[in-house]
XYZ file of C-alpha atoms in Angstrom:
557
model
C 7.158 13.411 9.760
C 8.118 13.062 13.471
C 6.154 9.812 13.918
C 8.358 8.535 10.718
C 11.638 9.627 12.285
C 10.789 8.427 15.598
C 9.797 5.032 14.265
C 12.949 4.590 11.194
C 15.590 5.258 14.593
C 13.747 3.117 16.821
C 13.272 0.572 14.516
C 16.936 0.254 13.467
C 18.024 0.699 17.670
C 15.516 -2.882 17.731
C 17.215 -4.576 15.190
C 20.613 -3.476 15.990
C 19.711 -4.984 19.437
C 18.442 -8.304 18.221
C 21.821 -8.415 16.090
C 24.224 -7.807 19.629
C 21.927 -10.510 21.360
C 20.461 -7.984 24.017
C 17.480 -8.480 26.247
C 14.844 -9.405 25.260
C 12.730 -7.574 27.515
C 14.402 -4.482 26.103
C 13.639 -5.106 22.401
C 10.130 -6.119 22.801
C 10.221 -2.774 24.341
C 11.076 -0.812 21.176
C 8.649 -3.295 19.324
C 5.953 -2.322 21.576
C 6.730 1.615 21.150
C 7.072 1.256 17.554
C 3.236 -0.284 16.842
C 1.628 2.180 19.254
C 3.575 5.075 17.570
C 2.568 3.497 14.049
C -1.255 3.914 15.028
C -0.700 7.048 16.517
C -3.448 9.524 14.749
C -1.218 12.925 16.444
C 2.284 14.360 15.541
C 4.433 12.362 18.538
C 5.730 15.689 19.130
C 2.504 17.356 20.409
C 2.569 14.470 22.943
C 6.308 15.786 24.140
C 5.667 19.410 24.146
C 2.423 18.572 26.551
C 4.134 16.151 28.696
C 1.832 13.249 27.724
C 3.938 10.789 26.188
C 4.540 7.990 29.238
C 0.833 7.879 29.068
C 0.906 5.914 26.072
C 1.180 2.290 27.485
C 4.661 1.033 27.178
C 6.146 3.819 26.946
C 8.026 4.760 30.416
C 10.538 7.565 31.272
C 13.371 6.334 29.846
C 12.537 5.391 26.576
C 10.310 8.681 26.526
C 13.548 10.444 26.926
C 15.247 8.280 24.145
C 11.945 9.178 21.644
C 12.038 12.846 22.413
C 16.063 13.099 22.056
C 15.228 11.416 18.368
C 12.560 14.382 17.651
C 14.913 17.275 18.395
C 18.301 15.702 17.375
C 17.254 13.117 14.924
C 19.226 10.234 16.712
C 20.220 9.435 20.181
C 22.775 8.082 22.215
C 21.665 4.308 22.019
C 21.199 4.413 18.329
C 24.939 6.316 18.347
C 27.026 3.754 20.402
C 25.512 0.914 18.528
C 26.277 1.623 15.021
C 30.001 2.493 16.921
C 29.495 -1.339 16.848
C 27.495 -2.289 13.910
C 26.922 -0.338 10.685
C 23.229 0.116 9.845
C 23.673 -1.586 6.427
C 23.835 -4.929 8.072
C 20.091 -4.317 9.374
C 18.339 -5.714 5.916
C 20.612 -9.060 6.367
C 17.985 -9.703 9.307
C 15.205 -9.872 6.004
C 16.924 -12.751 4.095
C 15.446 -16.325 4.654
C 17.364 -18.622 6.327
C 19.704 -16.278 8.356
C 18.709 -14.510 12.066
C 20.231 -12.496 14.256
C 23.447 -14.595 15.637
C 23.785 -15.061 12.033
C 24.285 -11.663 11.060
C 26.531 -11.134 13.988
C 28.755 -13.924 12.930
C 28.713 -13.066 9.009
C 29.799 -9.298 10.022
C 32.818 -10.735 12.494
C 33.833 -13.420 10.616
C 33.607 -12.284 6.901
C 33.078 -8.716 7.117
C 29.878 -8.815 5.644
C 27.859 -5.516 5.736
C 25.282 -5.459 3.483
C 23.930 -7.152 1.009
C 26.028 -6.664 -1.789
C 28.746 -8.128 0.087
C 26.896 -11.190 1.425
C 25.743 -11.700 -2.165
C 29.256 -11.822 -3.438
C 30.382 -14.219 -0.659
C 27.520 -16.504 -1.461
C 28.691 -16.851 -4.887
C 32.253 -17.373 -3.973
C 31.019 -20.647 -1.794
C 32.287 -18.163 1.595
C 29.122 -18.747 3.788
C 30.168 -22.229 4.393
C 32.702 -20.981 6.347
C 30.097 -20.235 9.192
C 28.617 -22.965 11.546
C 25.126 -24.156 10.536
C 25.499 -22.827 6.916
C 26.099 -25.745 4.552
C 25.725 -25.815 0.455
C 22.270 -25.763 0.060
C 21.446 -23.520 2.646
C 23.868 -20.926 0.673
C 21.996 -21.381 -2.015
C 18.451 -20.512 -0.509
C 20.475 -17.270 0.865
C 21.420 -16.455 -2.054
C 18.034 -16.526 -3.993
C 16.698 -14.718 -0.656
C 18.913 -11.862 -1.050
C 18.909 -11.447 -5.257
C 14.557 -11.186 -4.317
C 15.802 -8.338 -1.521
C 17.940 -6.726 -3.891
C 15.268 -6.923 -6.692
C 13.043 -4.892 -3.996
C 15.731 -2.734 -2.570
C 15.157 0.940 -2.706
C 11.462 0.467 -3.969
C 7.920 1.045 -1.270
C 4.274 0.135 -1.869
C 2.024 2.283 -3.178
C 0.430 3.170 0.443
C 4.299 3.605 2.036
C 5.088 5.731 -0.776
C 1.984 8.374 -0.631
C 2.194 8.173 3.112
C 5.901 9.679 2.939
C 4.752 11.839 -0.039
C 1.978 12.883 2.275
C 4.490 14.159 5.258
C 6.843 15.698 2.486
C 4.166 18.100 1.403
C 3.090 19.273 4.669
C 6.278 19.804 5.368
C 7.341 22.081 2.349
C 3.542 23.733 2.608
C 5.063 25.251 5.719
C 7.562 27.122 3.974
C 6.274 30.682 2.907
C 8.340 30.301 -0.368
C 6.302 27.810 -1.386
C 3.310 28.932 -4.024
C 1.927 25.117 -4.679
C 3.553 21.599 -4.618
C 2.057 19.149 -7.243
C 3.066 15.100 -7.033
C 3.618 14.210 -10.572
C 5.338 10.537 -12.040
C 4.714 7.175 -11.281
C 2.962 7.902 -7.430
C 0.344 10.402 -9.461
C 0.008 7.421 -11.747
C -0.905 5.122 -8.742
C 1.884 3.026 -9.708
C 2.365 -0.308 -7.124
C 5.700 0.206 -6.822
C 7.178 3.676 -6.561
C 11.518 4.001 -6.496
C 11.504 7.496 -6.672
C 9.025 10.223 -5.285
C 8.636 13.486 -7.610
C 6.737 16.255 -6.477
C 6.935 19.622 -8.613
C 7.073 22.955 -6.179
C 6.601 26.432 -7.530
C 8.707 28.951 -5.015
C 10.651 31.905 -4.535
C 13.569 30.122 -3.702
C 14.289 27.535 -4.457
C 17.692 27.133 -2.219
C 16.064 27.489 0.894
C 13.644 24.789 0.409
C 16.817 22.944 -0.622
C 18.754 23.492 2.349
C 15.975 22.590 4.627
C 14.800 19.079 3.338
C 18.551 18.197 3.192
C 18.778 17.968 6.867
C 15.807 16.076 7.641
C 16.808 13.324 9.232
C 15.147 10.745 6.689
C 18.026 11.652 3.744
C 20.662 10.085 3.580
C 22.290 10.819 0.781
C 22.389 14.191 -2.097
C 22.678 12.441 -5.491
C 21.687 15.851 -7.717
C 21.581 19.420 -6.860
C 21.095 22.278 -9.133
C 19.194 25.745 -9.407
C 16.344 23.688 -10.891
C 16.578 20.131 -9.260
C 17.498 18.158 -5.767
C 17.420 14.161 -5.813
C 18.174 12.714 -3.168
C 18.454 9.043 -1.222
C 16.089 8.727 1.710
C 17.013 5.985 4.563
C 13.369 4.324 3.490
C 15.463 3.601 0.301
C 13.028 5.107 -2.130
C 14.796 8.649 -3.896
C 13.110 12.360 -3.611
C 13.166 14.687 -6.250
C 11.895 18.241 -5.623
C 11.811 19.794 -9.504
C 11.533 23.758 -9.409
C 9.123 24.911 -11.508
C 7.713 28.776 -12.058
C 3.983 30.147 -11.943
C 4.319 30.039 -15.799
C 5.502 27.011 -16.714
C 4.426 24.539 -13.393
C 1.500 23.201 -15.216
C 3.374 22.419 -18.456
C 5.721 20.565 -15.949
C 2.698 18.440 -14.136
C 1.507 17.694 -17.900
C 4.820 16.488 -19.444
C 5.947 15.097 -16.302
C 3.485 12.665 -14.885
C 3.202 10.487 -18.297
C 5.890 7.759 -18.384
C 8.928 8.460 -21.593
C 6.697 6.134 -23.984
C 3.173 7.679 -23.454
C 4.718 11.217 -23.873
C 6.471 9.953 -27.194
C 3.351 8.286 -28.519
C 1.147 11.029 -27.462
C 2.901 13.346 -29.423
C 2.842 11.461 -32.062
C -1.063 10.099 -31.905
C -1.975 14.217 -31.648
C 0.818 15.600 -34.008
C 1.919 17.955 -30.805
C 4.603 20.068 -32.296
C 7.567 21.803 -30.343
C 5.958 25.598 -29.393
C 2.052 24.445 -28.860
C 2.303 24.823 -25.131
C 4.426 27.728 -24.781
C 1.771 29.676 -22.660
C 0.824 29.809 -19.454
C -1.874 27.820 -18.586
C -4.458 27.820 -15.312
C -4.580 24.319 -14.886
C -3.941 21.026 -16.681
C -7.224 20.348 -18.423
C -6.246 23.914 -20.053
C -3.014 22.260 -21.450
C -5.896 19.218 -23.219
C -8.408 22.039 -24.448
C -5.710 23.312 -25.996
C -4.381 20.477 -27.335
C -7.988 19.383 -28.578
C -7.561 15.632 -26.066
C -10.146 14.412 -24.148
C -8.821 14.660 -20.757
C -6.743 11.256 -19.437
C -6.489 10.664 -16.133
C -2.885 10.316 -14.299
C -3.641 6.660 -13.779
C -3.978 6.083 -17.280
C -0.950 8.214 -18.831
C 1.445 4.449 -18.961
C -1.263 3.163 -21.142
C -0.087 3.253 -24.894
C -3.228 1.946 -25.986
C -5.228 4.517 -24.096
C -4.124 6.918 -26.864
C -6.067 5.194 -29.739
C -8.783 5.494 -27.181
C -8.475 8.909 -26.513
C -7.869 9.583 -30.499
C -11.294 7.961 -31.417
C -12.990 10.217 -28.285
C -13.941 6.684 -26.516
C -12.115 6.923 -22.608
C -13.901 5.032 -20.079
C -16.378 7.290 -17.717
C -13.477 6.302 -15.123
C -14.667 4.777 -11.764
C -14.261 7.985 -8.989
C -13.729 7.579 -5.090
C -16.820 8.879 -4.268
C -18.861 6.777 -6.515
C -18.065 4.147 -3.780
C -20.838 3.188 -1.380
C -19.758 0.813 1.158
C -16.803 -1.819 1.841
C -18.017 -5.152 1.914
C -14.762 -6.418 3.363
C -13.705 -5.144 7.350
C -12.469 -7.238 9.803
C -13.326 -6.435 13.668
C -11.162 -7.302 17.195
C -13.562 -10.495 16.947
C -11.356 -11.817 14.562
C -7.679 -10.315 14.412
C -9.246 -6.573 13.386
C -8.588 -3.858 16.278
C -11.527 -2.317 16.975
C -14.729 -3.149 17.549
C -17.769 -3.238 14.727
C -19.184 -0.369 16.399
C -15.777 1.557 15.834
C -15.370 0.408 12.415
C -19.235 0.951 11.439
C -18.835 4.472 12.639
C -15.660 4.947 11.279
C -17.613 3.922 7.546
C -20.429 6.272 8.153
C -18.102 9.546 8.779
C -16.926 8.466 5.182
C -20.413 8.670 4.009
C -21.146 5.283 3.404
C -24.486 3.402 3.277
C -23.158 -0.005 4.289
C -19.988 -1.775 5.033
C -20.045 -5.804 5.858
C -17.991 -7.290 8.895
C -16.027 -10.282 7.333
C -14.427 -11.577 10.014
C -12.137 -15.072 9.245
C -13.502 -18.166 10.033
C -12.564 -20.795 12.140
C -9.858 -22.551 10.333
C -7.586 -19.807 10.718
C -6.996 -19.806 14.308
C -3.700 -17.878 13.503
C -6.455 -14.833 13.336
C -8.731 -15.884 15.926
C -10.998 -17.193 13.208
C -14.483 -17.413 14.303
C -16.341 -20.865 15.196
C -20.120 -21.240 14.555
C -20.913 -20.600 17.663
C -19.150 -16.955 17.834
C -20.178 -16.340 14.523
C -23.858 -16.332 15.500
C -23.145 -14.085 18.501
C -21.742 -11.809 16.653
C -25.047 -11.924 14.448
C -26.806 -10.750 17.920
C -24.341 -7.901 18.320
C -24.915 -6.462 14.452
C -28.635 -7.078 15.588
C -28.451 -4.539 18.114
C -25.851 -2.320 16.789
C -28.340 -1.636 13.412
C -31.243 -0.894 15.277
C -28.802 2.269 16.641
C -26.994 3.342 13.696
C -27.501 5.421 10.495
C -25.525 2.970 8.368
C -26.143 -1.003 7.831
C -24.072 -3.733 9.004
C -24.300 -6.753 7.136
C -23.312 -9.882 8.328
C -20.345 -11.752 6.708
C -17.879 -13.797 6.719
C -14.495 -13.942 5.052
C -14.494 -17.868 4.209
C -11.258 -19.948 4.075
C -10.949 -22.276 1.111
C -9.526 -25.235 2.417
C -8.313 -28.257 0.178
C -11.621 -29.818 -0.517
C -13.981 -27.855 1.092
C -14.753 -24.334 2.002
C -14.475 -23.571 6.098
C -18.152 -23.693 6.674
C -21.065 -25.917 5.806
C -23.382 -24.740 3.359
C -26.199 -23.841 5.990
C -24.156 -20.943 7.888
C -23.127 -19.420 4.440
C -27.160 -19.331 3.154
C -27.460 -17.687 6.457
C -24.812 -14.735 5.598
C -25.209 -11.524 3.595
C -22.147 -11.455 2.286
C -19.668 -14.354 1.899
C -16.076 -13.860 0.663
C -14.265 -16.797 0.001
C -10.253 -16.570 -0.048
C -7.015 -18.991 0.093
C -4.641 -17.882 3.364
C -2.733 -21.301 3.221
C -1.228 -23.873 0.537
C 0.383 -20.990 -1.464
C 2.924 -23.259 -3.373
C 0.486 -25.896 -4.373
C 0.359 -27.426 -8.195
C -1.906 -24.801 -10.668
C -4.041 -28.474 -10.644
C -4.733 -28.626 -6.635
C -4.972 -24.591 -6.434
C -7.454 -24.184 -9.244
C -9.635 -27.206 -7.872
C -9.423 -25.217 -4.624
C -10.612 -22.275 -6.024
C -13.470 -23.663 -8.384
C -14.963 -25.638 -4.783
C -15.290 -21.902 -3.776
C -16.368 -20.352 -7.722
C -19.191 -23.211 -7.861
C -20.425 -22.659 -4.294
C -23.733 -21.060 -4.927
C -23.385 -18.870 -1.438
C -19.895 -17.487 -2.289
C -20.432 -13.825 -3.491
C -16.798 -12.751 -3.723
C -13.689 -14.207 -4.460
C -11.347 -12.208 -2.164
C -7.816 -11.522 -3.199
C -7.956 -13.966 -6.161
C -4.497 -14.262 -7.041
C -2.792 -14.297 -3.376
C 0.223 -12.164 -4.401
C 1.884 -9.723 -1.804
C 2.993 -6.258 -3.480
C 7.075 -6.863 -2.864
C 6.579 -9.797 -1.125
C 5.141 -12.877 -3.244
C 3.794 -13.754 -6.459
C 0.528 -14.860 -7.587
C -0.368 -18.268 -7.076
C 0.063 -21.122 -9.769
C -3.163 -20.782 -11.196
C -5.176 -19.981 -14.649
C -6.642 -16.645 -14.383
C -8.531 -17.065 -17.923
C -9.809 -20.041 -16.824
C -10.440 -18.548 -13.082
C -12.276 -15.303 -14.725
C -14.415 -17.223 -17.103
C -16.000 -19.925 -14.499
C -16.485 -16.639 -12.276
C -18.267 -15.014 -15.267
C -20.453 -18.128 -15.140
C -21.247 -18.567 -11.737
C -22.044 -14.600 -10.936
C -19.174 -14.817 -8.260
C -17.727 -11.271 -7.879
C -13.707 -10.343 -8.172
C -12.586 -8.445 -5.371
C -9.828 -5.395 -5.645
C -8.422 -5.601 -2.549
C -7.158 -2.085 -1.875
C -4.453 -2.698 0.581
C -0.997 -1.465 -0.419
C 0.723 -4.963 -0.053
C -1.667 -6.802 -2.224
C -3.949 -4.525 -4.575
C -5.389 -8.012 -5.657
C -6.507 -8.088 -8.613
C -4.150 -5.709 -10.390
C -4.395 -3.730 -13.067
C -3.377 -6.190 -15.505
C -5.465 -8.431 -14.015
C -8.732 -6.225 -13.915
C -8.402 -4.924 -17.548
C -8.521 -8.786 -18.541
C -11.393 -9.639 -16.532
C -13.408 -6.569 -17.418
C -12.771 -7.896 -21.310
C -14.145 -11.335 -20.044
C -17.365 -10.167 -18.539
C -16.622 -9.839 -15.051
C -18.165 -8.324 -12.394
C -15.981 -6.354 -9.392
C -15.806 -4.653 -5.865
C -13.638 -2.934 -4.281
C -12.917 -3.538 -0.352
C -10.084 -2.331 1.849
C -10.023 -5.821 4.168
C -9.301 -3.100 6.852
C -7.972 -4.243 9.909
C -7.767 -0.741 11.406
C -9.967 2.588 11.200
C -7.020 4.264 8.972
C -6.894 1.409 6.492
C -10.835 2.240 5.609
C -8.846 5.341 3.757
C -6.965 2.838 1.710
C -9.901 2.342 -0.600
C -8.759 5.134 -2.959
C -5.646 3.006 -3.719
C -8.179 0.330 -5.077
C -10.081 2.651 -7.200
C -7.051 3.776 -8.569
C -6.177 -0.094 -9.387
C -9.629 0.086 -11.249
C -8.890 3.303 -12.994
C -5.802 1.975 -14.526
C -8.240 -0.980 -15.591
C -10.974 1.149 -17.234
C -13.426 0.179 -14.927
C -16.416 2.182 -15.124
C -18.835 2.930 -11.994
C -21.329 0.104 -13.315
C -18.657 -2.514 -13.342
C -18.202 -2.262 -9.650
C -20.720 -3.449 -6.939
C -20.541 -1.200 -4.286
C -21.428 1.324 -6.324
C -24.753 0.318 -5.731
C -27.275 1.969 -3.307
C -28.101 -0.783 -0.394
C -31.429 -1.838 -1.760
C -29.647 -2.653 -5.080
C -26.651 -4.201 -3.711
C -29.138 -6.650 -1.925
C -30.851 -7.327 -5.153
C -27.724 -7.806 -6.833
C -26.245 -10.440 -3.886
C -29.650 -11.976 -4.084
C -29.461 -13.179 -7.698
């Protein structure tokens, strides 16, 4: 929670900055702090207490002074004289397309704009004009950049979300009130997008645990507060809601609580449940389905209306588990734009208890990532050489393959040469459904291409899918044995749900990869299963499943 804290003050003290038209220097400073803070794998405040912070590179007296002020306080003198200047709503202006810094500055001083309600508003009324640079059409792109902001205000990723719900329950666990927390609504659903954060606490009192999480500096605002319930507004924008439960009714709670209003409703109508049939205390939640004579349905699934007819004719999926997983077939190293080296990451894969994992660097093409060249490629063949004749876990050599406009990145003779080739689109995003799809079928009919990664580009908050036919996508993949990824990072899980129900109707085969770029984002591959939970995907519908020597067979085919 300190790391968060630390990082949401100095992050707004950066922006505020660039919004005055400070140094430089000095913001790149904060920048700095901020990333090495984000990868920090300690509480920030064990690094105070011992003295040891300036020895994180960057970070020099004074700003140590500014970060530990933050962790005791929850602000600090910078971050108080400059909202004396500038309120903090103004900050998210700095996210809509076509306006920067100076811009914001002038569209608070000159029209009094401070958020973006109000610079919505103005738009409309024609007022932006009234600034220097902004003419009619660029209003108009401002104001379809800030109705998609508003659309996402208030709403995190599926990673950001569990990552806060994460630091929320170690912090209550502290408390010796509390009996047992429980995370229960659309986050225990693995929703992609999570606006509120429930979590379910059994305690002694209640009040205290309310009075304490109200003064974390992350809240910003109380919206509820009762004997039984808090909400409140956090400054990440997404709500908490702490829901008091008792040792005899905190199951019955987690049950009734984690299905969305529609499943609950259809589920008691599918299974006749009548008002009094869960009265008792009960040990756990699979009690409250023995009792209730239903097959147990897993959290990811209780959205899914038509899961019910399932569960009513006894036929759920065997549902695909995180430690059914074998490898990751998708990791990028510092050769490419990764940041650490394949040793790090190959060791980081074989404390999860993998068998394999597959270095996909990109390729050359995408020099915006360092992309490798032939020539590097096949030294870093010599490198996995070495580093498999010393390790317990096996390295296969890959490549993550740009799909260019007619043509994939490279030739046909280094991709017979690869173990694993993943073939994706990184540029071109707004071309024609005609040019994208004859894009992606160069890559489908390629008969070296194992993987199409990320198949339908989109960005979780961030941007749609591209123009393309999925139907038609799936069913020349079905044909050509090419495998659709689930990339498990929080911004994309591409395919989703949707997406991977469809396919898995169609025939198609999957994996699941993280496309880590970082140790920590190896853990992300639980966010992808849960994608192919909501799907129905089964174990045997998902590659890396498979033990090495059947993977290879598989690949080989």
């Amino acid at each position: 929670m300190n790391n968060l804290i630390v990082n949401l003050v100095l992050g707004d003290i950066a922006s505020l900055l660039k919004i005055k038209g400070a140094n430089n220097y000095k913001i790149r400073a904060y920048e700095n702090a901020i990333a090495k803070i984000k990868n920090l794998d300690v509480d920030i405040k064990d690094l105070v207490d011992k003295g040891e912070l300036t020895e994180i590179s960057g970070i020099g007296k004074s700003l140590a002074n500014t970060i530990q002020e933050i962790i005791f306080t929850g602000s600090c003198e910078e971050y108080d004289n400059l909202i004396k200047e500038y309120p903090p709503s103004i900050i998210p202006l700095l996210k809509v397309s076509g306006i920067g810094p100076s811009k914001v500055k002038l569209l608070y001083n000159k029209l009094n704009i401070e958020d973006l309600e109000d610079l919505k508003r103005k738009a409309e009324l024609g007022q932006l004009t009234q600034i220097s640079g902004i003419g009619a059409k660029t209003e108009g792109k401002i104001l379809s950049s800030v109705n998609k902001l508003l659309d996402e205000t208030d709403k995190l990723d599926l990673g950001e979300a569990s990552l806060l719900s994460n630091k929320l329950k170690t912090y209550l666990d502290k408390f010796k009130d509390v009996h047992r927390i429980k995370v229960i609504g659309s986050l225990r659903r693995k929703e992609e997008i999570i606006n509120k954060i429930s979590l379910i606490i059994e305690c002694r009192d209640f009040q205290v645990i309310s009075k304490n999480i109200k003064i974390l500096p992350i809240i910003s605002e109380i919206l509820e507060e009762n004997n039984q319930k808090l909400i409140l507004n956090s400054k990440l924008g997404v709500k908490i809601e702490l829901i008091r439960a008792s040792s005899s009714d905190f199951w019955n709670k987690v049950f009734w609580l984690t299905g969305t209003e529609e499943y609950n409703k259809k589920l008691k109508s599918v299974f006749s449940i009548r008002q009094g049939d869960l009265e008792n205390k009960f040990e756990s939640e699979k009690n409250i389905f023995n009792k209730l004579n239903i097959p147990y349905i897993i959290p990811e699934l209780r959205s899914d209306l038509e899961i019910l007819d399932r569960a009513r004719e006894d036929s759920l999926p065997l549902s695909i588990k995180n430690e059914d997983i074998k490898g990751d077939l998708h990791i990028h190293s510092n050769w490419s734009d990764g940041r650490y080296t394949i040793e790090e990451m190959a060791r980081a894969c074989q404390n999860r208890g993998y068998e394999y994992l597959s270095i996909c660097d990109h390729t050359h093409s995408l020099t915006i990532a360092n992309g490798l060249d032939v020539d590097r490629l096949k030294r870093q063949w010599e490198e996995i050489d070495k580093l498999n004749e010393e390790l317990n876990i096996r390295i296969l050599k890959g490549a993550e393959v740009d799909i260019l406009n007619d043509s994939l990145d490279y030739g046909d003779n280094i991709l017979e040469s690869l173990d694993v080739v993943i073939a994706s689109i990184h540029s071109g995003f707004g071309d024609s459904q005609e040019d994208m799809m004859k894009r992606i079928m160069i890559a489908l009919n390629n008969p070296y291409v194992d993987i199409l990664g990320h198949p339908t580009g989109r960005l979780v908050l961030g941007r749609a899918s591209y123009n393309i036919n999925f139907e038609k996508l799936v069913h020349k993949a079905v044909e050509t044995n090419t495998i659709l990824e689930i990339n498990s990072a929080p911004k994309r899980l591409d395919l989703n749900s949707h997406n991977v129900k469809l396919a898995h109707k169609l025939g198609a085969n999957f994996i699941i990869n993280t496309d880590a770029h970082k140790m920590k984002q190896l853990d992300n591959m639980k966010f992808g299963v849960g994608v192919a939970r909501k799907g129905w995907l089964e174990k045997e519908d998902v590659i890396n499943t498979l033990s090495l020597s059947d993977l290879k067979d598989f690949l080989t085919k």
